[in-house]
């Protein structure tokens, strides 16, 4: 399967196979998004340009493709197949903007969600064609604050898992 590493490990993919979700940037956040979707029985693939990271994920059983998300030729030559949504977890703002533009120019009309730590970057991501831009640090702080209001000093210690089933959306 050329999409998932048959052949040379750093060859650009030609298809996403049956993947409905693509996570671009397989760092800790990207891996968490990938694993969440996988546990929800969704068909997911990852994309990263670090061969070491690619090897690690493949050894862990994840379907991760090699590619530079900013490379317009990657998207122009790629068969999107069943792809419905892209999740961008890249740390570099310019890379995110270039990736969004390349995806849209190649005809991808599905949902694109991007992560940013800087509120000033949110509007640029949405203007570039992202459907949603999440503020990682700010939104995590808000969830921690909300959780803290429900706890009491005498409550038993707890490990907190953010509730992803109640995603609040606000317009930019």
Short mmCIF file of C-alpha atoms in Angstrom, two decimals:
data_model
loop_
_atom_site.label_atom_id
_atom_site.label_comp_id
_atom_site.label_asym_id
_atom_site.label_seq_id
_atom_site.Cartn_x
_atom_site.Cartn_y
_atom_site.Cartn_z
CA UNK A 1 0.00 0.00 0.00
CA UNK A 2 1.80 3.17 -1.15
CA UNK A 3 -0.08 5.25 1.40
CA UNK A 4 1.27 3.44 4.39
CA UNK A 5 4.86 2.66 3.72
CA UNK A 6 5.22 -0.24 1.34
CA UNK A 7 8.36 0.79 -0.53
CA UNK A 8 10.78 3.50 0.56
CA UNK A 9 9.91 4.94 4.01
CA UNK A 10 10.28 8.56 2.91
CA UNK A 11 8.44 8.22 -0.39
CA UNK A 12 5.53 10.63 -0.73
CA UNK A 13 2.15 8.92 -0.45
CA UNK A 14 -0.15 8.67 -3.44
CA UNK A 15 -3.34 7.88 -1.55
CA UNK A 16 -4.79 8.10 1.94
CA UNK A 17 -6.58 4.81 1.46
CA UNK A 18 -9.78 4.70 3.50
CA UNK A 19 -8.68 7.30 6.04
CA UNK A 20 -11.44 9.72 7.01
CA UNK A 21 -9.19 11.77 9.30
CA UNK A 22 -5.62 12.95 8.75
CA UNK A 23 -3.49 14.25 11.63
CA UNK A 24 -0.64 16.43 10.39
CA UNK A 25 2.21 16.69 12.87
CA UNK A 26 2.61 13.51 14.90
CA UNK A 27 4.14 15.03 18.04
CA UNK A 28 2.52 14.43 21.45
CA UNK A 29 -0.62 16.38 20.61
CA UNK A 30 -0.94 14.83 17.16
CA UNK A 31 -0.43 11.38 18.62
CA UNK A 32 -3.12 12.04 21.23
CA UNK A 33 -5.56 13.17 18.51
CA UNK A 34 -4.69 10.13 16.38
CA UNK A 35 -5.13 7.72 19.28
CA UNK A 36 -8.41 9.33 20.34
CA UNK A 37 -9.85 8.94 16.85
CA UNK A 38 -8.57 5.38 16.66
CA UNK A 39 -10.20 4.51 19.97
CA UNK A 40 -13.44 5.99 18.62
CA UNK A 41 -13.19 3.43 15.78
CA UNK A 42 -12.45 6.09 13.17
CA UNK A 43 -10.21 5.39 10.19
CA UNK A 44 -7.26 7.74 10.76
CA UNK A 45 -3.85 8.35 9.24
CA UNK A 46 -0.99 10.59 10.33
CA UNK A 47 1.52 12.66 8.36
CA UNK A 48 4.95 13.78 9.52
CA UNK A 49 8.24 14.82 7.94
CA UNK A 50 10.52 13.34 10.62
CA UNK A 51 11.70 9.84 9.57
CA UNK A 52 12.51 8.89 13.18
CA UNK A 53 9.03 9.84 14.33
CA UNK A 54 7.58 7.97 11.35
CA UNK A 55 9.48 4.81 12.27
CA UNK A 56 8.40 5.03 15.92
CA UNK A 57 4.73 5.40 15.03
CA UNK A 58 4.82 2.56 12.54
CA UNK A 59 6.41 0.32 15.17
CA UNK A 60 3.52 1.27 17.48
CA UNK A 61 1.02 0.21 14.81
CA UNK A 62 -0.06 3.68 13.68
CA UNK A 63 -0.58 4.40 9.97
CA UNK A 64 1.71 7.38 9.48
CA UNK A 65 2.80 8.73 6.11
CA UNK A 66 5.95 10.62 5.29
CA UNK A 67 5.53 14.06 3.78
CA UNK A 68 6.12 17.78 4.11
CA UNK A 69 2.65 19.22 4.63
CA UNK A 70 3.73 22.56 3.11
CA UNK A 71 4.69 20.87 -0.19
CA UNK A 72 1.94 21.78 -2.65
CA UNK A 73 2.90 18.90 -4.97
CA UNK A 74 2.11 16.43 -2.17
CA UNK A 75 -1.51 17.57 -2.06
CA UNK A 76 -1.86 18.05 -5.81
CA UNK A 77 -0.81 14.43 -6.46
CA UNK A 78 -2.55 12.84 -3.47
CA UNK A 79 -5.88 11.05 -3.78
CA UNK A 80 -7.94 12.33 -0.83
CA UNK A 81 -10.23 9.31 -1.10
CA UNK A 82 -12.65 9.25 1.86
CA UNK A 83 -10.90 12.05 3.76
CA UNK A 84 -13.36 14.22 5.68
CA UNK A 85 -11.18 16.18 8.10
CA UNK A 86 -7.61 17.32 8.68
CA UNK A 87 -6.18 18.13 12.10
CA UNK A 88 -3.12 20.41 12.10
CA UNK A 89 -0.91 20.18 15.17
CA UNK A 90 2.21 21.70 13.62
CA UNK A 91 3.97 24.15 15.93
CA UNK A 92 5.05 26.63 13.23
CA UNK A 93 2.34 29.15 12.30
CA UNK A 94 3.73 29.73 8.80
CA UNK A 95 3.73 25.98 8.16
CA UNK A 96 0.09 25.77 9.27
CA UNK A 97 -0.94 28.65 6.99
CA UNK A 98 0.97 27.17 4.02
CA UNK A 99 -0.56 23.75 4.64
CA UNK A 100 -4.10 25.13 4.80
CA UNK A 101 -3.55 27.05 1.57
CA UNK A 102 -2.06 24.00 -0.18
CA UNK A 103 -4.93 21.76 0.92
CA UNK A 104 -7.58 24.23 -0.26
CA UNK A 105 -5.80 24.88 -3.57
CA UNK A 106 -5.61 21.12 -4.19
CA UNK A 107 -9.38 20.94 -3.83
CA UNK A 108 -9.79 19.59 -0.31
CA UNK A 109 -13.16 20.90 0.89
CA UNK A 110 -13.43 18.96 4.16
CA UNK A 111 -12.97 20.33 7.65
CA UNK A 112 -9.58 21.65 8.74
CA UNK A 113 -8.93 22.14 12.45
CA UNK A 114 -5.76 23.86 13.61
CA UNK A 115 -4.17 24.22 17.00
CA UNK A 116 -2.48 27.40 18.18
CA UNK A 117 -1.12 28.65 21.47
CA UNK A 118 -1.34 32.31 20.44
CA UNK A 119 -4.77 33.99 20.27
CA UNK A 120 -3.36 36.45 17.73
CA UNK A 121 -2.88 33.58 15.25
CA UNK A 122 -6.43 32.30 15.46
CA UNK A 123 -7.96 34.77 13.00
CA UNK A 124 -5.18 34.18 10.45
CA UNK A 125 -5.83 30.42 10.53
CA UNK A 126 -9.55 30.93 10.00
CA UNK A 127 -8.96 33.47 7.23
CA UNK A 128 -6.59 31.02 5.51
CA UNK A 129 -9.36 28.43 5.30
CA UNK A 130 -9.37 26.52 8.57
CA UNK A 131 -12.84 25.70 9.86
CA UNK A 132 -11.75 25.80 13.50
CA UNK A 133 -8.75 27.14 15.41
CA UNK A 134 -8.27 25.89 18.95
CA UNK A 135 -6.34 27.84 21.56
CA UNK A 136 -4.53 25.04 23.37
CA UNK A 137 -3.17 26.84 26.41
CA UNK A 138 -6.11 29.20 26.93
CA UNK A 139 -8.72 26.46 26.57
CA UNK A 140 -6.81 24.08 28.83
CA UNK A 141 -6.65 26.82 31.46
CA UNK A 142 -10.38 27.41 31.20
CA UNK A 143 -11.12 23.70 31.68
CA UNK A 144 -8.80 23.55 34.68
CA UNK A 145 -10.51 26.60 36.17
CA UNK A 146 -13.95 25.09 35.63
CA UNK A 147 -12.85 21.80 37.16
CA UNK A 148 -11.33 23.59 40.15
CA UNK A 149 -14.68 25.22 40.89
CA UNK A 150 -16.22 21.77 41.33
CA UNK A 151 -13.55 20.49 43.71
CA UNK A 152 -13.30 21.06 47.44
CA UNK A 153 -10.20 21.14 49.61
CA UNK A 154 -11.23 17.94 51.36
CA UNK A 155 -11.93 16.05 48.13
CA UNK A 156 -9.86 12.99 47.33
CA UNK A 157 -6.95 13.56 44.93
CA UNK A 158 -7.90 13.00 41.32
CA UNK A 159 -6.31 12.71 37.92
CA UNK A 160 -8.27 14.93 35.56
CA UNK A 161 -9.11 14.00 31.99
CA UNK A 162 -10.47 16.82 29.87
CA UNK A 163 -13.98 16.07 28.67
CA UNK A 164 -13.81 15.96 24.89
CA UNK A 165 -17.49 15.10 24.62
CA UNK A 166 -18.50 18.67 25.42
CA UNK A 167 -16.50 20.81 23.02
CA UNK A 168 -17.61 24.41 23.20
CA UNK A 169 -17.48 26.35 19.96
CA UNK A 170 -17.33 30.07 19.61
CA UNK A 171 -17.16 32.12 16.47
CA UNK A 172 -14.10 34.22 15.80
#
